[in-house]
Short mmCIF file of C-alpha atoms and ligand atoms in Angstrom, two decimals:
data_model
loop_
_atom_site.label_atom_id
_atom_site.label_comp_id
_atom_site.label_asym_id
_atom_site.label_seq_id
_atom_site.Cartn_x
_atom_site.Cartn_y
_atom_site.Cartn_z
CA MET A 1 -5.01 -1.56 -3.52
CA LEU A 2 -3.28 1.78 -3.87
CA ASP A 3 -4.73 4.64 -1.93
CA VAL A 4 -5.23 7.19 -4.64
CA SER A 5 -8.36 8.92 -3.44
CA ILE A 6 -6.89 11.52 -1.13
CA PRO A 7 -5.02 14.18 -3.06
CA LEU A 8 -6.91 17.33 -3.90
CA MET A 9 -10.34 15.85 -4.22
CA GLY A 10 -11.73 17.37 -1.04
CA ASN A 11 -10.54 20.92 -1.28
CA LEU A 12 -10.23 21.54 -4.96
CA SER A 13 -12.57 23.72 -6.87
CA ARG A 14 -10.47 25.35 -9.56
CA ALA A 15 -10.99 23.74 -12.93
CA ARG A 16 -7.55 24.88 -14.03
CA ASN A 17 -5.77 22.78 -11.48
CA PHE A 18 -3.55 20.63 -13.60
CA PHE A 19 -3.63 17.58 -11.38
CA LEU A 20 -7.34 16.93 -11.24
CA HIS A 21 -7.88 15.24 -14.54
CA SER A 22 -4.85 13.05 -14.23
CA LEU A 23 -5.94 11.87 -10.85
CA LEU A 24 -9.43 11.03 -11.99
CA ILE A 25 -8.00 8.90 -14.75
CA ALA A 26 -5.54 7.31 -12.41
CA VAL A 27 -8.19 6.48 -9.87
CA ILE A 28 -10.17 4.69 -12.54
CA VAL A 29 -7.08 2.90 -13.84
CA LEU A 30 -6.04 1.75 -10.42
CA LEU A 31 -9.46 0.87 -9.10
CA THR A 32 -9.90 -1.51 -11.98
CA ALA A 33 -6.51 -3.05 -11.36
CA CYS A 34 -6.94 -4.54 -7.96
CA GLY A 35 -3.92 -6.48 -6.82
CA GLY A 36 -2.79 -8.28 -3.70
CA THR A 37 0.11 -7.18 -1.54
CA SER A 38 3.24 -9.19 -0.92
CA GLU A 39 3.42 -11.53 2.03
CA THR A 40 6.16 -10.01 4.14
CA THR A 41 7.34 -10.15 7.69
CA PHE A 42 8.09 -6.97 9.63
CA ASP A 43 10.33 -6.31 12.60
CA ASP A 44 9.35 -4.08 15.52
CA GLN A 45 10.11 -0.94 13.50
CA GLY A 46 7.79 -2.21 10.84
CA VAL A 47 10.61 -2.87 8.37
CA ASN A 48 11.10 -5.84 6.16
CA ARG A 49 14.84 -5.71 6.66
CA THR A 50 15.72 -9.03 5.15
CA ALA A 51 14.30 -8.13 1.76
CA PHE A 52 15.72 -4.64 1.31
CA ASP A 53 18.99 -3.14 2.37
CA TRP A 54 18.57 0.63 2.67
CA GLN A 55 22.34 1.10 2.83
CA LEU A 56 21.95 3.94 5.31
CA PRO A 57 24.56 5.09 7.81
CA ALA A 58 23.68 4.14 11.39
CA SER A 59 23.05 7.79 12.34
CA VAL A 60 20.22 8.17 9.84
CA PRO A 61 16.65 7.08 10.68
CA LEU A 62 14.73 4.83 8.32
CA PRO A 63 12.22 6.50 6.04
CA PHE A 64 8.53 5.73 6.17
CA GLU A 65 7.29 2.84 4.02
CA PRO A 66 3.60 2.42 3.16
CA GLU A 67 2.08 -0.79 4.46
CA ASN A 68 0.61 -1.68 1.09
CA ASN A 69 3.93 -1.29 -0.71
CA PRO A 70 6.76 -2.57 1.48
CA MET A 71 10.25 -2.23 0.07
CA THR A 72 11.78 -5.22 -1.67
CA GLU A 73 14.90 -5.39 -3.77
CA ALA A 74 12.93 -6.97 -6.63
CA LYS A 75 10.46 -4.05 -6.80
CA PHE A 76 13.33 -1.57 -6.52
CA GLN A 77 15.10 -3.19 -9.51
CA LEU A 78 11.91 -3.35 -11.56
CA GLY A 79 11.23 0.31 -10.74
CA ARG A 80 14.73 1.20 -11.84
CA HIS A 81 14.12 -0.36 -15.26
CA LEU A 82 10.80 1.47 -15.63
CA PHE A 83 12.28 4.80 -14.50
CA PHE A 84 14.76 4.68 -17.37
CA ASP A 85 12.35 3.35 -20.01
CA ARG A 86 10.86 5.67 -22.65
CA ARG A 87 8.39 2.97 -23.69
CA LEU A 88 6.55 4.03 -20.52
CA SER A 89 5.11 7.13 -22.22
CA GLY A 90 2.26 7.70 -24.66
CA ASN A 91 4.48 8.40 -27.67
CA GLY A 92 7.46 6.35 -26.48
CA GLU A 93 9.68 9.41 -26.28
CA GLN A 94 10.07 10.26 -22.60
CA SER A 95 11.08 8.49 -19.43
CA CYS A 96 11.29 9.76 -15.87
CA ALA A 97 15.05 9.90 -16.40
CA ASP A 98 14.76 12.44 -19.22
CA CYS A 99 13.69 15.04 -16.66
CA HIS A 100 15.61 13.47 -13.76
CA GLN A 101 19.17 12.83 -14.99
CA GLN A 102 21.56 11.13 -12.62
CA ASN A 103 24.71 13.10 -13.47
CA ILE A 104 23.06 16.39 -12.49
CA GLY A 105 21.42 15.18 -9.29
CA PHE A 106 18.37 13.79 -11.14
CA THR A 107 17.23 17.18 -12.46
CA ASP A 108 17.14 18.32 -16.10
CA GLY A 109 19.15 21.54 -16.05
CA LEU A 110 16.27 23.47 -17.66
CA VAL A 111 14.47 26.53 -16.30
CA VAL A 112 11.20 24.59 -16.52
CA SER A 113 10.66 21.03 -17.75
CA VAL A 114 9.30 20.03 -21.17
CA GLY A 115 6.84 17.12 -21.49
CA SER A 116 6.86 14.32 -24.10
CA THR A 117 4.60 16.24 -26.48
CA GLY A 118 6.26 19.61 -26.00
CA ASP A 119 4.10 21.02 -23.21
CA LEU A 120 6.00 23.37 -20.92
CA HIS A 121 5.75 22.48 -17.24
CA PRO A 122 5.19 25.58 -15.11
CA ARG A 123 7.94 24.39 -12.76
CA ASN A 124 11.60 23.50 -12.47
CA ALA A 125 12.36 19.76 -12.20
CA GLN A 126 13.19 18.75 -8.65
CA PRO A 127 16.27 16.76 -7.76
CA LEU A 128 15.53 13.21 -6.64
CA LEU A 129 17.38 12.13 -3.52
CA ASN A 130 16.09 11.34 -0.07
CA VAL A 131 12.61 12.00 -1.47
CA ALA A 132 11.40 9.29 0.93
CA TYR A 133 11.96 11.78 3.75
CA ASN A 134 9.91 14.63 2.26
CA ALA A 135 6.76 15.32 4.29
CA THR A 136 5.01 16.44 1.09
CA LEU A 137 5.94 15.94 -2.54
CA THR A 138 6.52 18.48 -5.32
CA TRP A 139 7.07 22.21 -4.83
CA ALA A 140 3.76 23.13 -3.25
CA ASN A 141 1.14 20.49 -2.61
CA PRO A 142 0.09 19.78 0.99
CA SER A 143 -2.07 16.82 -0.04
CA LEU A 144 0.51 14.93 -2.10
CA VAL A 145 2.12 12.83 0.59
CA THR A 146 3.09 9.48 -0.93
CA LEU A 147 5.20 8.59 -3.92
CA GLU A 148 2.46 6.24 -5.09
CA GLN A 149 0.22 9.31 -5.50
CA GLN A 150 2.88 11.61 -6.91
CA ILE A 151 4.02 9.26 -9.68
CA LEU A 152 0.54 9.29 -11.20
CA VAL A 153 1.08 12.93 -12.11
CA PRO A 154 3.98 12.59 -14.60
CA LEU A 155 2.54 9.35 -16.01
CA PHE A 156 -1.08 10.41 -16.55
CA GLY A 157 -1.16 14.21 -16.05
CA GLU A 158 -2.69 16.35 -18.78
CA PHE A 159 -1.96 19.88 -17.54
CA PRO A 160 0.82 19.71 -18.56
CA VAL A 161 1.27 16.44 -20.47
CA GLU A 162 4.48 14.82 -19.23
CA GLN A 163 4.72 11.12 -20.14
CA GLY A 164 1.28 11.39 -21.73
CA ILE A 165 -0.32 8.03 -20.94
CA ASN A 166 -4.07 8.33 -21.52
CA ASP A 167 -7.17 6.26 -22.29
CA GLY A 168 -6.21 6.09 -25.94
CA ASN A 169 -2.77 4.59 -25.46
CA ARG A 170 -2.61 2.93 -22.08
CA GLU A 171 -3.10 -0.61 -23.36
CA GLU A 172 -0.54 -0.02 -26.11
CA VAL A 173 1.99 1.13 -23.52
CA LEU A 174 1.38 -2.02 -21.46
CA ASP A 175 1.76 -4.17 -24.59
CA ARG A 176 5.14 -2.55 -25.26
CA LEU A 177 6.28 -3.55 -21.80
CA ARG A 178 4.84 -7.07 -22.13
CA ASP A 179 6.89 -7.51 -25.32
CA GLU A 180 10.12 -6.88 -23.42
CA PRO A 181 11.57 -10.22 -22.21
CA ARG A 182 13.32 -8.56 -19.29
CA TYR A 183 10.00 -7.39 -17.89
CA GLN A 184 8.56 -10.88 -17.99
CA THR A 185 11.21 -11.84 -15.47
CA LEU A 186 11.35 -8.59 -13.50
CA PHE A 187 7.59 -8.34 -12.91
CA ALA A 188 7.36 -12.01 -11.97
CA GLU A 189 10.19 -11.57 -9.44
CA ALA A 190 8.68 -8.39 -8.00
CA TYR A 191 5.13 -9.77 -7.73
CA PRO A 192 5.52 -13.54 -7.48
CA GLU A 193 2.02 -14.02 -6.04
CA LEU A 194 0.23 -12.41 -8.98
CA GLY A 195 -0.65 -14.14 -12.23
CA ASP A 196 -0.39 -11.30 -14.75
CA PRO A 197 1.44 -8.55 -12.90
CA ILE A 198 2.17 -6.12 -15.78
CA ASP A 199 -0.39 -3.45 -14.93
CA TYR A 200 -0.32 0.18 -13.83
CA GLU A 201 -0.78 -0.47 -10.14
CA ASN A 202 2.32 -2.65 -10.09
CA ILE A 203 4.23 -0.24 -12.30
CA VAL A 204 3.50 2.62 -9.91
CA LYS A 205 4.42 0.57 -6.84
CA ALA A 206 7.71 -0.48 -8.38
CA ILE A 207 8.73 3.02 -9.47
CA ALA A 208 7.77 4.33 -6.03
CA SER A 209 10.02 1.67 -4.48
CA PHE A 210 12.93 2.71 -6.69
CA VAL A 211 12.55 6.42 -5.94
CA ARG A 212 12.02 5.70 -2.22
CA GLY A 213 15.29 3.79 -2.22
CA MET A 214 17.30 6.68 -3.71
CA VAL A 215 18.99 7.71 -0.49
CA SER A 216 22.11 9.84 -0.24
CA PHE A 217 24.11 10.62 2.90
CA ASN A 218 27.65 10.61 1.60
CA SER A 219 28.59 14.27 1.16
CA ASP A 220 31.51 16.08 2.81
CA PHE A 221 28.91 17.70 5.05
CA ASP A 222 27.72 14.25 6.20
CA ARG A 223 31.28 13.15 6.92
CA TYR A 224 31.86 16.32 8.93
CA GLU A 225 28.65 15.82 10.92
CA ARG A 226 29.73 12.24 11.64
CA GLY A 227 32.89 13.59 13.25
CA GLN A 228 35.47 13.85 10.47
CA SER A 229 36.49 17.49 10.97
CA SER A 230 38.86 17.52 7.98
CA ALA A 231 35.93 16.81 5.63
CA LEU A 232 35.11 20.54 5.42
CA SER A 233 37.60 23.25 4.43
CA ALA A 234 38.06 26.19 6.80
CA SER A 235 35.93 28.27 4.42
CA ALA A 236 33.11 25.68 4.31
CA GLN A 237 33.20 25.49 8.12
CA GLN A 238 32.72 29.27 8.27
CA GLY A 239 29.88 28.94 5.77
CA ARG A 240 28.32 26.23 7.91
CA LYS A 241 28.31 28.59 10.90
CA LEU A 242 26.65 31.29 8.83
CA PHE A 243 24.06 28.84 7.48
CA PHE A 244 23.14 27.58 10.96
CA GLY A 245 23.35 31.07 12.53
CA GLU A 246 20.60 33.49 13.58
CA GLU A 247 21.76 36.27 11.27
CA LEU A 248 21.17 34.44 7.97
CA GLU A 249 18.37 32.19 9.34
CA CYS A 250 18.76 29.57 6.57
CA PHE A 251 18.54 26.61 8.97
CA HIS A 252 15.02 27.46 10.14
CA CYS A 253 13.72 26.25 6.82
CA HIS A 254 16.65 24.18 5.51
CA GLY A 255 17.75 22.49 8.76
CA GLY A 256 17.88 18.90 10.03
CA TYR A 257 19.64 15.90 8.54
CA ASN A 258 17.92 16.35 5.20
CA LEU A 259 18.34 20.14 5.13
CA SER A 260 14.62 20.80 4.84
CA ASP A 261 12.04 21.57 7.53
CA SER A 262 9.59 19.39 5.60
CA THR A 263 11.15 16.12 6.72
CA PHE A 264 9.64 13.05 8.31
CA ASP A 265 10.78 9.53 9.15
CA ARG A 266 9.90 6.52 11.26
CA THR A 267 11.05 8.10 14.52
CA MET A 268 8.50 10.92 14.27
CA THR A 269 4.99 10.72 15.59
CA PHE A 270 3.91 14.21 14.51
CA ILE A 271 4.38 15.24 10.88
CA GLU A 272 4.78 18.91 10.05
CA ARG A 273 4.12 20.02 6.50
CA PRO A 274 5.37 23.60 6.33
CA PHE A 275 5.43 25.95 3.31
CA HIS A 276 6.91 29.45 2.99
CA ASN A 277 6.63 32.56 0.88
CA THR A 278 10.17 33.85 0.38
CA GLY A 279 9.27 37.12 -1.38
CA LEU A 280 10.09 36.18 -4.97
CA PHE A 281 7.13 38.20 -6.30
CA ASN A 282 4.63 40.83 -5.21
CA ILE A 283 2.76 41.70 -8.38
CA ASN A 284 1.31 45.22 -8.16
CA GLY A 285 1.96 45.20 -4.43
CA THR A 286 -0.97 42.84 -3.80
CA GLY A 287 1.17 39.87 -2.75
CA ASP A 288 0.31 38.02 -5.98
CA PHE A 289 2.53 35.49 -7.72
CA PRO A 290 2.32 34.81 -11.50
CA SER A 291 -1.01 33.15 -12.32
CA ASN A 292 0.54 29.82 -13.39
CA ASN A 293 2.58 29.43 -10.21
CA GLN A 294 0.92 30.57 -7.02
CA GLY A 295 2.13 27.87 -4.67
CA VAL A 296 -0.12 26.31 -2.04
CA PHE A 297 -2.81 28.90 -2.87
CA GLU A 298 -3.55 26.89 -6.04
CA ILE A 299 -4.69 24.01 -3.84
CA THR A 300 -6.31 25.74 -0.88
CA GLU A 301 -7.39 29.11 -2.36
CA ASP A 302 -6.56 30.61 1.02
CA PRO A 303 -5.06 34.07 0.34
CA ALA A 304 -2.53 33.50 3.14
CA ASP A 305 -1.10 30.59 1.09
CA MET A 306 -0.19 32.82 -1.87
CA GLY A 307 3.39 32.16 -3.00
CA LYS A 308 4.05 29.47 -0.41
CA PHE A 309 6.38 26.67 -1.48
CA ARG A 310 8.11 23.79 0.28
CA ALA A 311 11.67 24.52 1.43
CA PRO A 312 13.57 21.95 -0.62
CA SER A 313 16.43 19.89 0.72
CA LEU A 314 19.68 21.63 -0.25
CA ARG A 315 21.53 18.36 -0.80
CA ASN A 316 23.29 18.31 -4.20
CA ILE A 317 22.30 21.96 -4.59
CA ALA A 318 25.50 22.85 -6.47
CA LEU A 319 24.37 20.54 -9.30
CA THR A 320 20.77 21.57 -9.74
CA ALA A 321 20.76 25.09 -11.16
CA PRO A 322 18.70 27.01 -12.10
CA TYR A 323 16.96 27.54 -8.78
CA MET A 324 13.53 28.05 -7.21
CA HIS A 325 10.19 26.59 -8.30
CA ASP A 326 10.27 28.57 -11.55
CA GLY A 327 14.00 28.27 -12.22
CA SER A 328 14.24 32.05 -12.09
CA LEU A 329 17.53 32.37 -10.17
CA VAL A 330 20.50 31.19 -12.20
CA SER A 331 23.22 30.61 -9.59
CA LEU A 332 23.82 30.09 -5.88
CA GLU A 333 25.33 33.57 -5.81
CA GLU A 334 22.02 34.99 -7.09
CA VAL A 335 20.13 32.98 -4.46
CA ILE A 336 22.29 34.42 -1.68
CA ASP A 337 21.87 37.97 -3.03
CA PHE A 338 18.12 37.35 -3.11
CA TYR A 339 18.02 36.34 0.58
CA ALA A 340 20.41 39.15 1.56
CA ALA A 341 17.99 41.64 -0.01
CA GLY A 342 15.08 40.03 1.87
CA GLY A 343 13.19 39.24 -1.36
CA ARG A 344 13.19 40.28 -5.01
CA ASN A 345 12.19 43.66 -6.35
CA ILE A 346 11.02 43.40 -9.98
CA GLU A 347 11.00 46.91 -11.40
CA SER A 348 9.25 46.51 -14.74
CA GLY A 349 7.23 44.13 -16.91
CA PRO A 350 4.11 42.07 -16.17
CA HIS A 351 5.47 40.82 -12.84
CA ALA A 352 6.59 44.19 -11.52
CA GLY A 353 6.37 44.58 -7.76
CA ASP A 354 8.61 44.56 -4.70
CA GLY A 355 8.77 41.00 -3.30
CA ARG A 356 10.61 42.31 -0.25
CA LEU A 357 7.29 43.85 0.80
CA ASN A 358 5.11 40.84 0.00
CA PRO A 359 2.49 40.79 2.78
CA PHE A 360 2.63 36.98 2.96
CA LYS A 361 6.41 36.77 3.18
CA ASP A 362 7.87 34.53 5.90
CA GLY A 363 9.25 36.30 8.96
CA PHE A 364 12.62 34.55 8.59
CA VAL A 365 13.32 36.25 5.25
CA THR A 366 14.25 39.73 6.40
CA GLY A 367 17.56 40.38 4.64
CA PHE A 368 21.08 40.67 6.04
CA ASP A 369 24.49 42.21 5.33
CA ILE A 370 27.06 39.81 3.92
CA THR A 371 30.68 40.39 2.83
CA GLU A 372 32.20 38.87 -0.32
CA GLN A 373 34.26 36.53 1.88
CA GLU A 374 31.18 35.37 3.80
CA LYS A 375 29.38 34.77 0.52
CA ALA A 376 32.28 32.63 -0.70
CA ASP A 377 32.20 30.73 2.61
CA LEU A 378 28.48 30.09 2.34
CA ILE A 379 28.91 28.83 -1.22
CA ALA A 380 31.78 26.56 -0.08
CA PHE A 381 29.38 25.13 2.50
CA LEU A 382 26.61 24.64 -0.09
CA ASN A 383 29.14 22.89 -2.35
CA SER A 384 29.96 20.50 0.51
CA LEU A 385 26.38 19.18 0.31
CA THR A 386 27.16 17.35 -2.95
CA ASP A 387 27.27 13.55 -2.77
CA GLU A 388 29.57 12.60 -5.67
CA THR A 389 29.03 8.87 -5.14
CA PHE A 390 25.29 9.29 -5.70
CA LEU A 391 25.92 10.63 -9.21
CA THR A 392 27.65 7.46 -10.36
CA ASN A 393 26.17 4.84 -8.01
CA GLU A 394 25.18 1.93 -10.23
CA ARG A 395 22.17 1.13 -8.06
CA PHE A 396 20.57 4.29 -9.43
CA SER A 397 21.93 4.22 -12.96
CA ASP A 398 20.37 3.27 -16.29
CA PRO A 399 20.10 -0.55 -16.35
CA TRP A 400 19.41 -0.63 -20.11
CA SER A 401 22.67 1.05 -21.10
CA THR A 402 24.65 -2.00 -20.03
CA LEU A 403 22.75 -4.29 -22.43
C1 HEC B 1 8.59 16.45 -18.11
C2 HEC B 1 9.59 16.28 -17.11
C3 HEC B 1 9.32 15.30 -16.00
C4 HEC B 1 9.07 13.95 -16.12
C5 HEC B 1 8.91 13.13 -17.38
C6 HEC B 1 9.03 13.44 -14.78
N1 HEC B 1 9.23 14.45 -13.88
FE1 HEC B 1 9.32 14.26 -11.87
N2 HEC B 1 9.27 16.27 -11.68
C7 HEC B 1 9.30 17.16 -12.71
C8 HEC B 1 8.94 18.48 -12.22
C9 HEC B 1 8.85 19.75 -13.04
C10 HEC B 1 8.70 18.36 -10.84
C11 HEC B 1 8.15 19.42 -9.89
C12 HEC B 1 6.63 19.28 -10.02
C13 HEC B 1 5.80 20.29 -9.28
O1 HEC B 1 6.23 20.91 -8.33
O2 HEC B 1 4.62 20.44 -9.68
C14 HEC B 1 8.93 16.94 -10.53
C15 HEC B 1 8.82 16.40 -9.26
C16 HEC B 1 9.03 15.07 -8.96
C17 HEC B 1 9.03 14.49 -7.64
C18 HEC B 1 8.85 15.24 -6.33
C19 HEC B 1 10.20 15.41 -5.65
C20 HEC B 1 10.10 16.09 -4.33
O3 HEC B 1 11.15 16.45 -3.79
O4 HEC B 1 9.01 16.29 -3.80
C21 HEC B 1 9.25 13.15 -7.78
C22 HEC B 1 9.34 12.12 -6.68
C23 HEC B 1 9.36 12.89 -9.19
N3 HEC B 1 9.24 14.07 -9.88
C24 HEC B 1 9.54 11.62 -9.74
C25 HEC B 1 9.31 11.35 -11.08
C26 HEC B 1 9.12 10.01 -11.61
C27 HEC B 1 9.21 8.74 -10.81
C28 HEC B 1 8.88 10.15 -12.94
C29 HEC B 1 8.52 9.07 -13.94
C30 HEC B 1 7.32 8.32 -13.63
C31 HEC B 1 8.94 11.57 -13.23
N4 HEC B 1 9.19 12.26 -12.08
C32 HEC B 1 8.79 12.11 -14.49
C33 HEC B 1 9.58 16.86 -14.03
C34 HEC B 1 9.40 15.60 -14.58
C1 HEC B 2 11.45 31.07 5.48
C2 HEC B 2 12.08 29.85 5.08
C3 HEC B 2 13.39 29.94 4.33
C4 HEC B 2 14.56 30.53 4.73
C5 HEC B 2 14.83 31.32 6.01
C6 HEC B 2 15.52 30.24 3.71
N1 HEC B 2 14.95 29.52 2.71
FE1 HEC B 2 15.86 28.87 1.03
N2 HEC B 2 14.06 28.23 0.30
C7 HEC B 2 12.87 28.28 0.98
C8 HEC B 2 11.80 27.96 0.08
C9 HEC B 2 10.32 27.90 0.43
C10 HEC B 2 12.39 27.73 -1.18
C11 HEC B 2 11.65 27.45 -2.48
C12 HEC B 2 11.13 28.81 -2.93
C13 HEC B 2 10.55 28.84 -4.31
O1 HEC B 2 10.86 28.00 -5.13
O2 HEC B 2 9.75 29.74 -4.58
C14 HEC B 2 13.82 27.91 -0.99
C15 HEC B 2 14.76 27.74 -1.99
C16 HEC B 2 16.14 27.80 -1.78
C17 HEC B 2 17.13 27.44 -2.76
C18 HEC B 2 16.84 26.89 -4.14
C19 HEC B 2 16.55 25.42 -4.06
C20 HEC B 2 16.27 24.77 -5.37
O3 HEC B 2 16.25 23.54 -5.42
O4 HEC B 2 16.02 25.46 -6.36
C21 HEC B 2 18.35 27.64 -2.18
C22 HEC B 2 19.71 27.38 -2.81
C23 HEC B 2 18.11 28.17 -0.86
N3 HEC B 2 16.76 28.25 -0.65
C24 HEC B 2 19.10 28.52 0.03
C25 HEC B 2 18.86 29.22 1.21
C26 HEC B 2 19.89 29.90 1.98
C27 HEC B 2 21.37 29.87 1.67
C28 HEC B 2 19.25 30.53 3.01
C29 HEC B 2 19.83 31.43 4.05
C30 HEC B 2 20.49 32.61 3.52
C31 HEC B 2 17.83 30.22 2.87
N4 HEC B 2 17.64 29.45 1.77
C32 HEC B 2 16.85 30.67 3.74
C33 HEC B 2 12.71 28.62 2.31
C34 HEC B 2 13.65 29.33 3.05
#
């Protein structure tokens, strides 16, 4: 049984929260679809190593795996097919991969995403890589902590509609999948112990397994950290020093092997789930962010959480413009100028206000002086975080296109 009861239910009171309805539906869907879990054997780290090869370098710890959805290659491959399948949407017009495209780091290149029926998402699509290591999921939700929970949102969410599966079409969507001969085999392989495994619980578990398995540690930066000093140019090495230095402060929030302070894995006993206000807005000097995008405040309603977002991993950052939760910064150069100024001053229009003075701004965003050369060095470093092999790796590519 999937654990879908946790997110938001306890602390949510705002009717406008766009996750609530989707989760209610999903709880009903999944509670009626009770399934068994696979019989698997675990080693002392709790990993079913024989069934799934993470393909991780030795220096990288294994990500967490939920007990009720252990990784298997069969689920990963089924999830891959579902991720790239538009039939898994109400109107048959959108798959996960439409908003998460492999060649651009599994983002969509848009300022904000567009759902299957034309709804605008308030936020910029996030890149998918090493998501298994994120202590929370999405831009700003402290209670969304497993992929099994998160995937319900694009599938069933109504505010906005993404893939648009609802009470009216959910059986039709399942019938579409049942009509596909490949799924007859793939579901049976992934869930051999179940009689009729084509249901939403098993769909969600399989997609979660695929996304969990999307790991990437093959950038020039990784090679440099593993001891190959020629992997970074002299300029990128300078940029690396700036990035990890106390003047620019980037590493406080984007540090560690996944370049995010919101990272957890099997070696950790204590999980931190930090969020930060970087001073993007300060509407009318009150600290406010635009009403459709107020960060963790939307969940907790605690004024101190206004404008707080998760520091994303910066892996593949050169590929995933535009930047920030609302896609409002167009280039890495703009991002660096933003941090150098210590926030963003918007002089006119409905969002006018000096973000540099936002009362909830994080103490590590204070601004700094930076020369053109240093900026170029920092960008060279950020470019070194791209894993080219991840963009073409067939394990993560569209399995239908080879038919
Ligand atoms: C309409 C475009 C769209 C579709 C379709 C879509 N996503 Fe996303 N995805 C987004 C956006 C936008 C976000 C950021 C959401 C937020 O912060 O509220 C996101 C966030 C995520 C995250 C969180 C990543 C992180 O670093 O925390 C995961 C995982 C994810 N999507 C997986 C999927 C999967 C799997 C599917 C298919 C079941 C899917 N998405 C379908 C646009 C989309
Ligand atoms: C106080 C913590 C903090 C510090 C310090 C910090 N960042 Fe960030 N960073 C964040 C958060 C939080 C976001 C997301 C903000 C948002 O979307 O509103 C972010 C977003 C970004 C993004 C955009 C990511 C994306 O996927 O759109 C880039 C690039 C970035 N930071 C680079 C840097 C660099 C370079 C530095 C140092 C000059 C730095 N950051 C310092 C917390 C921080």
